[in-house]
Short mmCIF file of N, CA, C and O in Angstrom, two decimals:
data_model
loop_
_atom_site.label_atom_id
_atom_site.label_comp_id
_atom_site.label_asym_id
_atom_site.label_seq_id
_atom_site.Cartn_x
_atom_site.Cartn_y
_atom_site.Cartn_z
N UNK A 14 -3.36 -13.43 1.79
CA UNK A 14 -2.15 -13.44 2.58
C UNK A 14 -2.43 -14.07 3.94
O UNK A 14 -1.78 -15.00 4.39
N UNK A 15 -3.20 -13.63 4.39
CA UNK A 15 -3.99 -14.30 5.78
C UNK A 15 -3.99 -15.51 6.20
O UNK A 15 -3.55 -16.01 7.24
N UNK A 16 -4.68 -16.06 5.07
CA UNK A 16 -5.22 -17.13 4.64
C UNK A 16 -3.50 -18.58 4.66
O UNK A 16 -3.21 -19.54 5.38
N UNK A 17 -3.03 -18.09 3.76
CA UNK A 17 -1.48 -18.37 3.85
C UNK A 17 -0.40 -18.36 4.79
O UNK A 17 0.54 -19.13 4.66
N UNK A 18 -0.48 -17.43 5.84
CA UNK A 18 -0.32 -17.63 6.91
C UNK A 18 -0.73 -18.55 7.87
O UNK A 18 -0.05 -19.18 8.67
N UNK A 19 -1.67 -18.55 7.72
CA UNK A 19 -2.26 -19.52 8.62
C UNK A 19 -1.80 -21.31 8.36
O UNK A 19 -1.52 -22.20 9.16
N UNK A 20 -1.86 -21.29 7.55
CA UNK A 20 -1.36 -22.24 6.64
C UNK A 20 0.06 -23.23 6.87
O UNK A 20 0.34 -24.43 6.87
N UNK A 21 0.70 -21.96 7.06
CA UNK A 21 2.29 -22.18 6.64
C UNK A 21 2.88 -23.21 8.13
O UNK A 21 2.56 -23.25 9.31
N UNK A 22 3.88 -23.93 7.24
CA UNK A 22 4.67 -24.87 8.29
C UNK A 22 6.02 -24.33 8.48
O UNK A 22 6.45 -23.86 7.43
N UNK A 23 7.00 -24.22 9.66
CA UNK A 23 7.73 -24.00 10.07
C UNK A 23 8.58 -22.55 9.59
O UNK A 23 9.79 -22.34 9.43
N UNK A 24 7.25 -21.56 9.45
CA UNK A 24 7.54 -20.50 8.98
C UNK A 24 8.16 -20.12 7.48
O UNK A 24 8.47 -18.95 7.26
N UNK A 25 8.35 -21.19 6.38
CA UNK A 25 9.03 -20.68 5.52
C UNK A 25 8.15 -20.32 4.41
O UNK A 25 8.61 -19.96 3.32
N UNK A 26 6.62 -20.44 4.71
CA UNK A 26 6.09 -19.91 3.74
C UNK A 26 5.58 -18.49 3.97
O UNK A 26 5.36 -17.60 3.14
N UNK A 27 5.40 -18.50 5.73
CA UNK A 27 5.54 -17.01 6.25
C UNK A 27 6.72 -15.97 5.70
O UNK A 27 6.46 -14.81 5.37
N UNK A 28 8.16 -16.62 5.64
CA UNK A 28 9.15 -15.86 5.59
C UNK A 28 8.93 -15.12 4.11
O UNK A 28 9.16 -13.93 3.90
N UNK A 29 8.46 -16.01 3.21
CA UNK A 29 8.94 -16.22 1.94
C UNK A 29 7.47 -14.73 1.69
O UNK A 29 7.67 -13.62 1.20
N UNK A 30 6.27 -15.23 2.16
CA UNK A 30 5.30 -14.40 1.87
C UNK A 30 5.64 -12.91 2.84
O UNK A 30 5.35 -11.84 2.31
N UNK A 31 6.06 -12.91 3.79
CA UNK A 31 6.88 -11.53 4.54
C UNK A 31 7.86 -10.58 3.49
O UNK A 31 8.19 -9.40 3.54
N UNK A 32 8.15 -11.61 2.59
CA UNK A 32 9.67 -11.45 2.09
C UNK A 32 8.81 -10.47 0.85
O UNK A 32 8.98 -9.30 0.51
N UNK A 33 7.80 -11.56 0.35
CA UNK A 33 7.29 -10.82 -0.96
C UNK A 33 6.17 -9.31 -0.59
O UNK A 33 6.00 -8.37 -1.36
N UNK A 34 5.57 -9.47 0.75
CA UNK A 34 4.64 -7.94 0.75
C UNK A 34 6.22 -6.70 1.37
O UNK A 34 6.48 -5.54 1.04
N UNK A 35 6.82 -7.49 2.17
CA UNK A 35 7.75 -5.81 1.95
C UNK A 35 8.48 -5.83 0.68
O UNK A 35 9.39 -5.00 0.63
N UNK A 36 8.32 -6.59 -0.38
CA UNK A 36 9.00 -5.67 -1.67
C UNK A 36 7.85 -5.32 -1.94
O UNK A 36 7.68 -4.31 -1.26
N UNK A 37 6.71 -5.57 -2.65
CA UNK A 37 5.82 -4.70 -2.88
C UNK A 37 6.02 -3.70 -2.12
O UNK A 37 6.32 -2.66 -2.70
N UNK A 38 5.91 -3.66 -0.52
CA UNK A 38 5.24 -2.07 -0.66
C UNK A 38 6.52 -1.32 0.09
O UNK A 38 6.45 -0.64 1.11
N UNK A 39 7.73 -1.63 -0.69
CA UNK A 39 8.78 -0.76 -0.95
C UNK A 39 9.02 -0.35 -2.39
O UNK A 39 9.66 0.53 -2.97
N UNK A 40 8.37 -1.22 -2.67
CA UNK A 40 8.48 -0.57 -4.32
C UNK A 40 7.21 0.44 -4.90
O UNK A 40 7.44 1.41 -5.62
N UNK A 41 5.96 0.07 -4.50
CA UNK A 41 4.77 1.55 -4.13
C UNK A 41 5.38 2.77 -3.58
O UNK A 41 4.97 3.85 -4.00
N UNK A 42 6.76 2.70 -2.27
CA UNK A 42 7.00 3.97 -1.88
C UNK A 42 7.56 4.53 -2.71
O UNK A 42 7.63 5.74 -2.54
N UNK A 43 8.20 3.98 -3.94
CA UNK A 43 9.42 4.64 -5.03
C UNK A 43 8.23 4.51 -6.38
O UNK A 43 8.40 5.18 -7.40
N UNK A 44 7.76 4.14 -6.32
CA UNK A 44 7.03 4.31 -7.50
C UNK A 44 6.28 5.45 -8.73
O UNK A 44 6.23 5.71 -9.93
N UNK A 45 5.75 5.86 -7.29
CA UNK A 45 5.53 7.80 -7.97
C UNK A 45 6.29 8.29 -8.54
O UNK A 45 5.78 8.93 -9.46
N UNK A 46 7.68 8.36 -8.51
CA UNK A 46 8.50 9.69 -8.89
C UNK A 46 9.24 8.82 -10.15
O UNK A 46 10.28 9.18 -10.70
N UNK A 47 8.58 7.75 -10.44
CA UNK A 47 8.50 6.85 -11.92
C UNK A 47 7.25 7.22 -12.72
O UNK A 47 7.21 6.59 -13.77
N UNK A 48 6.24 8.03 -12.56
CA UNK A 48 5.12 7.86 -12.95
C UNK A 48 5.66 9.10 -13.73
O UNK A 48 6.55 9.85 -13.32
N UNK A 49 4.83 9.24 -15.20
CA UNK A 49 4.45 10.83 -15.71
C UNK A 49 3.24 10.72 -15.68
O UNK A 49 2.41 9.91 -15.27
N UNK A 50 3.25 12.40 -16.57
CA UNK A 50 2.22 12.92 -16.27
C UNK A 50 0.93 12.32 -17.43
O UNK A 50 -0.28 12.56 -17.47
N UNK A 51 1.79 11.50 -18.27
CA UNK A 51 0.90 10.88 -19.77
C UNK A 51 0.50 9.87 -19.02
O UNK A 51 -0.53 9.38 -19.48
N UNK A 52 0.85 9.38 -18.10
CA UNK A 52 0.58 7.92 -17.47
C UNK A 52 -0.95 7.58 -17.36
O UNK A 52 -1.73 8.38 -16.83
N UNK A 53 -1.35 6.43 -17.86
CA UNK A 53 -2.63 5.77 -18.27
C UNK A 53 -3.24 5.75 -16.97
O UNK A 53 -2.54 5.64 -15.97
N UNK A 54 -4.63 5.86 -16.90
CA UNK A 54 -5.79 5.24 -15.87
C UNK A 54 -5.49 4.04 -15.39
O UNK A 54 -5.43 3.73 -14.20
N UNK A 55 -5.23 3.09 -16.70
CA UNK A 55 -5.39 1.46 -16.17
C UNK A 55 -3.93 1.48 -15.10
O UNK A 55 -4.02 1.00 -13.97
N UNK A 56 -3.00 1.92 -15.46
CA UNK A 56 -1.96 2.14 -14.45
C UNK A 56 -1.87 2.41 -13.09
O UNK A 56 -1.14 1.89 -12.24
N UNK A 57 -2.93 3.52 -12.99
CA UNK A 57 -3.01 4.40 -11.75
C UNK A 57 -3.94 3.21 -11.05
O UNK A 57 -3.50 2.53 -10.12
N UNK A 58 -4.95 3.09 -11.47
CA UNK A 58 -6.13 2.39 -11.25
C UNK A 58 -5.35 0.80 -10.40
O UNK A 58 -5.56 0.36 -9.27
N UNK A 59 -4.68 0.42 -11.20
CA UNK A 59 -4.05 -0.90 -10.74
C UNK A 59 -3.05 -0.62 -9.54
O UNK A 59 -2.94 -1.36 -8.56
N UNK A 60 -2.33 0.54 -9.76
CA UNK A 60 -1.39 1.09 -8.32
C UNK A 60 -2.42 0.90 -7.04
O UNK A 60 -2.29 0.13 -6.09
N UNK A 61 -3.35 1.74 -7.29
CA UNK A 61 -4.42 2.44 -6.15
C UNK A 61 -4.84 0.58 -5.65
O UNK A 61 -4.66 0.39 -4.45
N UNK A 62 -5.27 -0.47 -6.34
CA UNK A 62 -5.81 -1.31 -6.01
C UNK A 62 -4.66 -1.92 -5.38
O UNK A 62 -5.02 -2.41 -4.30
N UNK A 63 -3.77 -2.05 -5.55
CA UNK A 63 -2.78 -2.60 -5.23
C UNK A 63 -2.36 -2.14 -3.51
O UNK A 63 -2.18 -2.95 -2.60
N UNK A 64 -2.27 -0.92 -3.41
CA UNK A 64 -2.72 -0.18 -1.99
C UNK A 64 -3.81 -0.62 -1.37
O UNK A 64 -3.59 -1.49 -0.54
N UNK A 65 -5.06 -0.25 -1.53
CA UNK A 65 -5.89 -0.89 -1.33
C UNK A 65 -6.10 -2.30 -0.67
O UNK A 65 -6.55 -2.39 0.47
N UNK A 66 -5.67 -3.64 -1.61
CA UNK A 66 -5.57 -4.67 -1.33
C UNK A 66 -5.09 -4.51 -0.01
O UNK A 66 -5.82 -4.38 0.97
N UNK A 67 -4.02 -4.52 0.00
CA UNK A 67 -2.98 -4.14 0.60
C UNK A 67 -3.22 -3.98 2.42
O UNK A 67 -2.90 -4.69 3.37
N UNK A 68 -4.02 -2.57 2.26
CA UNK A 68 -4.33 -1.63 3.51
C UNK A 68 -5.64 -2.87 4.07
O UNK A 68 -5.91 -3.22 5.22
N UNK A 69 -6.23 -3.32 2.75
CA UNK A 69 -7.69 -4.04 3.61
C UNK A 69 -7.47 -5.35 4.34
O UNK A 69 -8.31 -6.11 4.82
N UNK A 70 -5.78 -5.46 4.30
CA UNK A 70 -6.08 -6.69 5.14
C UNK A 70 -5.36 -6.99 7.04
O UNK A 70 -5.03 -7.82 7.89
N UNK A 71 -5.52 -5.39 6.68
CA UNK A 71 -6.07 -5.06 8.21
C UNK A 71 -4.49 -5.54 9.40
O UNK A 71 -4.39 -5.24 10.59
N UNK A 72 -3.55 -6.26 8.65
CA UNK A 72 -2.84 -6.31 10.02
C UNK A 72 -1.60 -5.37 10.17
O UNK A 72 -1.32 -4.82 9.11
N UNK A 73 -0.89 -5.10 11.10
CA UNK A 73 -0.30 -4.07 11.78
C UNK A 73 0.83 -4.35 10.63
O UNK A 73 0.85 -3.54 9.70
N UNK A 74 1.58 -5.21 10.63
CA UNK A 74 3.31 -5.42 10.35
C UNK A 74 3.19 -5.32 8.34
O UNK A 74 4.01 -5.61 7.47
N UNK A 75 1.70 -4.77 8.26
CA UNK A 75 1.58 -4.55 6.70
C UNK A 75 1.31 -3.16 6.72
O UNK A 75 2.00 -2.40 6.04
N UNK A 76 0.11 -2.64 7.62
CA UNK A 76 -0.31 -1.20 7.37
C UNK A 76 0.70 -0.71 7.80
O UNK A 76 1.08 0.15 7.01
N UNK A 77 1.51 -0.83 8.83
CA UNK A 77 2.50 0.47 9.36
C UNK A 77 3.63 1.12 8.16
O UNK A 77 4.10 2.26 8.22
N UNK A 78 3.92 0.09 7.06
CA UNK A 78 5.30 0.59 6.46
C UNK A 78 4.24 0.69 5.10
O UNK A 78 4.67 1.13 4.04
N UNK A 79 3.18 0.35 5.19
CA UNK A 79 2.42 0.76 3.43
C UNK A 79 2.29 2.20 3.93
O UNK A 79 2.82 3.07 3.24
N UNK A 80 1.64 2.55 5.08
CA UNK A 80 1.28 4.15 5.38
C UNK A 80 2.45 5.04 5.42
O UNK A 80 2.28 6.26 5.37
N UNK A 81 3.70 4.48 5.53
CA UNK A 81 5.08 5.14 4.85
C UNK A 81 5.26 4.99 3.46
O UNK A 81 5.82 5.96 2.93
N UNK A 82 4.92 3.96 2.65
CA UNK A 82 5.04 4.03 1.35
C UNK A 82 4.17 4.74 0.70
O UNK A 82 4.46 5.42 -0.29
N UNK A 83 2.54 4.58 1.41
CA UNK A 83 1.82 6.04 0.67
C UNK A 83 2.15 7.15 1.10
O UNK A 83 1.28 7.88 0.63
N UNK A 84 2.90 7.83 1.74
CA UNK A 84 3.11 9.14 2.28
C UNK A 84 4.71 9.30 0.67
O UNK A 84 4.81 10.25 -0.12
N UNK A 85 5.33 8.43 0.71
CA UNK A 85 5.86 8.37 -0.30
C UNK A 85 5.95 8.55 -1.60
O UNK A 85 6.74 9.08 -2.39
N UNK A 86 4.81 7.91 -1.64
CA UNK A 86 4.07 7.89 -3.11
C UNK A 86 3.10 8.96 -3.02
O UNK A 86 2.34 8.76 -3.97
N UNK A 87 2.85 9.67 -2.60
CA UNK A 87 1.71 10.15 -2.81
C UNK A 87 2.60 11.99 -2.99
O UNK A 87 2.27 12.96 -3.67
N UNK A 88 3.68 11.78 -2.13
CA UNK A 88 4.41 13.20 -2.03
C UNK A 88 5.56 13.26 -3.76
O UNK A 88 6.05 14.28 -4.24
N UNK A 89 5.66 12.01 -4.22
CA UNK A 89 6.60 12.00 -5.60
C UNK A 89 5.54 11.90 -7.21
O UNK A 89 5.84 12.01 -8.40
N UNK A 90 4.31 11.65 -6.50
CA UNK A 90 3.25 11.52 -7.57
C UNK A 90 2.62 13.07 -8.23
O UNK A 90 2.32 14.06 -7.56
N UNK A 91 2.54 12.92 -9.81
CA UNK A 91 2.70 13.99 -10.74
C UNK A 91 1.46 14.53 -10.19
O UNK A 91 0.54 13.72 -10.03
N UNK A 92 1.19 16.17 -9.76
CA UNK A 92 0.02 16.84 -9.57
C UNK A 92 -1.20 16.36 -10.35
O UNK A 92 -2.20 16.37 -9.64
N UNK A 93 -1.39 16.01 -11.39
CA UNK A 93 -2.15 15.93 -12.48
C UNK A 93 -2.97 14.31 -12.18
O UNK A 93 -3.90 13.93 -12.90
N UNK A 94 -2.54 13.61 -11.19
CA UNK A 94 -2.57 12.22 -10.84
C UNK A 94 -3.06 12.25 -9.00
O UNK A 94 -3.45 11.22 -8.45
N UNK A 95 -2.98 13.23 -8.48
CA UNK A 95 -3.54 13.24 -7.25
C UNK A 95 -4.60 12.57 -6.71
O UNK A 95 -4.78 11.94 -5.67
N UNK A 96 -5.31 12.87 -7.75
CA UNK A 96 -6.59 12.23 -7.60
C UNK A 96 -6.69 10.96 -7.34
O UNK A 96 -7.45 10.76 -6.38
N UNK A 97 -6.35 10.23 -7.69
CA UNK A 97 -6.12 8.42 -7.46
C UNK A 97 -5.93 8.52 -5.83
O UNK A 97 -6.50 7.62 -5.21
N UNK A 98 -5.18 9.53 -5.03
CA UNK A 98 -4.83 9.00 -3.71
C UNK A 98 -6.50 8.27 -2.84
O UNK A 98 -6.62 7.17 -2.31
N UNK A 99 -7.50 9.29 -2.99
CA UNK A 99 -8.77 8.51 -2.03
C UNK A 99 -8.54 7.09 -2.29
O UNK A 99 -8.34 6.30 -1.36
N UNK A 100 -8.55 6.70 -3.69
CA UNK A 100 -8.76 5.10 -4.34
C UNK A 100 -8.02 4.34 -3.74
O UNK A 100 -8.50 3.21 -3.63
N UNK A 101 -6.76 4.50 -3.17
CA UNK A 101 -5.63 3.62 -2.31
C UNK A 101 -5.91 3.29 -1.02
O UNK A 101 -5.07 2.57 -0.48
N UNK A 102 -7.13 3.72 -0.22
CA UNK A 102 -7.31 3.60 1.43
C UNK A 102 -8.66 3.23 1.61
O UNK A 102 -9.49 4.13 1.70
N UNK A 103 -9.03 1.96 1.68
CA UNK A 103 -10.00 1.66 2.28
C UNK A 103 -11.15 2.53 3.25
O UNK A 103 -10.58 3.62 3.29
N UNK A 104 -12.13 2.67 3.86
CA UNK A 104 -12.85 3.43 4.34
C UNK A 104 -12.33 3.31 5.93
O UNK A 104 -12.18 4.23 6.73
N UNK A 105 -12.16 2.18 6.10
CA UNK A 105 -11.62 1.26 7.83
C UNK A 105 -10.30 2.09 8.20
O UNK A 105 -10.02 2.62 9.28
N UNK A 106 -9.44 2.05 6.80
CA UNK A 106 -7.85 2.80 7.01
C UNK A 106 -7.96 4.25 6.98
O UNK A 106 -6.78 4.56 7.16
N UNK A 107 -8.46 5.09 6.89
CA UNK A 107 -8.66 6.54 6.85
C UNK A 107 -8.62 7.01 7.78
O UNK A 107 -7.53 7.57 7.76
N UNK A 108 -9.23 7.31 9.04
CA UNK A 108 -8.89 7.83 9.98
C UNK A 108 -7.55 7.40 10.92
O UNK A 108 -6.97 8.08 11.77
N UNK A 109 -7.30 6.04 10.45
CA UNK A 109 -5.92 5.86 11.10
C UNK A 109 -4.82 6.66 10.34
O UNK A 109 -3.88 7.25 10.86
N UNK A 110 -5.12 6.57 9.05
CA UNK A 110 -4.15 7.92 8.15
C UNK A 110 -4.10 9.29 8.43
O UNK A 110 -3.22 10.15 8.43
N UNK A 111 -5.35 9.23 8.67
CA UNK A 111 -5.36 10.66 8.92
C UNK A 111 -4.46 10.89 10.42
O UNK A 111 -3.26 11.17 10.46
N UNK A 112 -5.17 10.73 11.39
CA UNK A 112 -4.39 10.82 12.48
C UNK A 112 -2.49 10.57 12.13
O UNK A 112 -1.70 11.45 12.46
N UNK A 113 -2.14 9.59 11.63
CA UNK A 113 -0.45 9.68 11.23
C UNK A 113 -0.73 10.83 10.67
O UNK A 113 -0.55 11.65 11.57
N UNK A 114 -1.13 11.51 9.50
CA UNK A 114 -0.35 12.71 8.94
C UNK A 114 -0.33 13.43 10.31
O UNK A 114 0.77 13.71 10.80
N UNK A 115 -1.36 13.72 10.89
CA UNK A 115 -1.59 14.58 12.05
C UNK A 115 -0.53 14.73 13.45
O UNK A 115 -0.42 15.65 14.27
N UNK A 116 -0.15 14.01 13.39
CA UNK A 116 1.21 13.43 14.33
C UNK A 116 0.14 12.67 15.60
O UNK A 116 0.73 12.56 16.67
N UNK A 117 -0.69 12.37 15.61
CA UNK A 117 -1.46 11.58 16.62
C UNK A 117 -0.96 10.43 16.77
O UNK A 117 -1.46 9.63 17.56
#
């Protein structure tokens, strides 16, 4: 994404790539409360990376509304599936999470 940015001429490949990470990670915030509880590994596994990706590329106008979509996802996601949340947050993004739940 970065990379593409940098790139882009007269903003419309910015717009267009702006356009495509907030549907992704408006559609991660609704996603959980689509999931059951039969729901496959390779599924979860590909969500979590998808976060991941996501969180590791470090700039503000991406992490601020993914860390609303995982608070999202993570509060509509089946008990039995919890586990996947560590897999979604980079090691760099964690204490900035933490502190948001915290009201810091």
């Amino acid at each position: 994404i970065r990379q593409k940015r940098g790139n882009a001429e007269g903003g419309g490949l910015c717009s267009f790539i702006d356009y495509i990470v907030n549907e992704i990670v408006l559609l991660l915030s609704t996603i959980g409360s689509a999931l059951t509880v039969s729901c496959t590994e390779a599924i979860l596994d590909q969500i979590a990376s998808t976060f991941y990706t996501l969180f590791s590329q470090g700039e503000w106008f991406i992490t601020a509304p993914l860390m609303t979509a995982l608070e999202k996802f993570a509060s509509s996601l089946p008990s039995n599936h919890q586990g996947i949340l560590p897999k979604c947050i980079p090691e760099k993004s964690k204490l900035l999470l933490q502190c948001r739940f915290k009201g810091k």
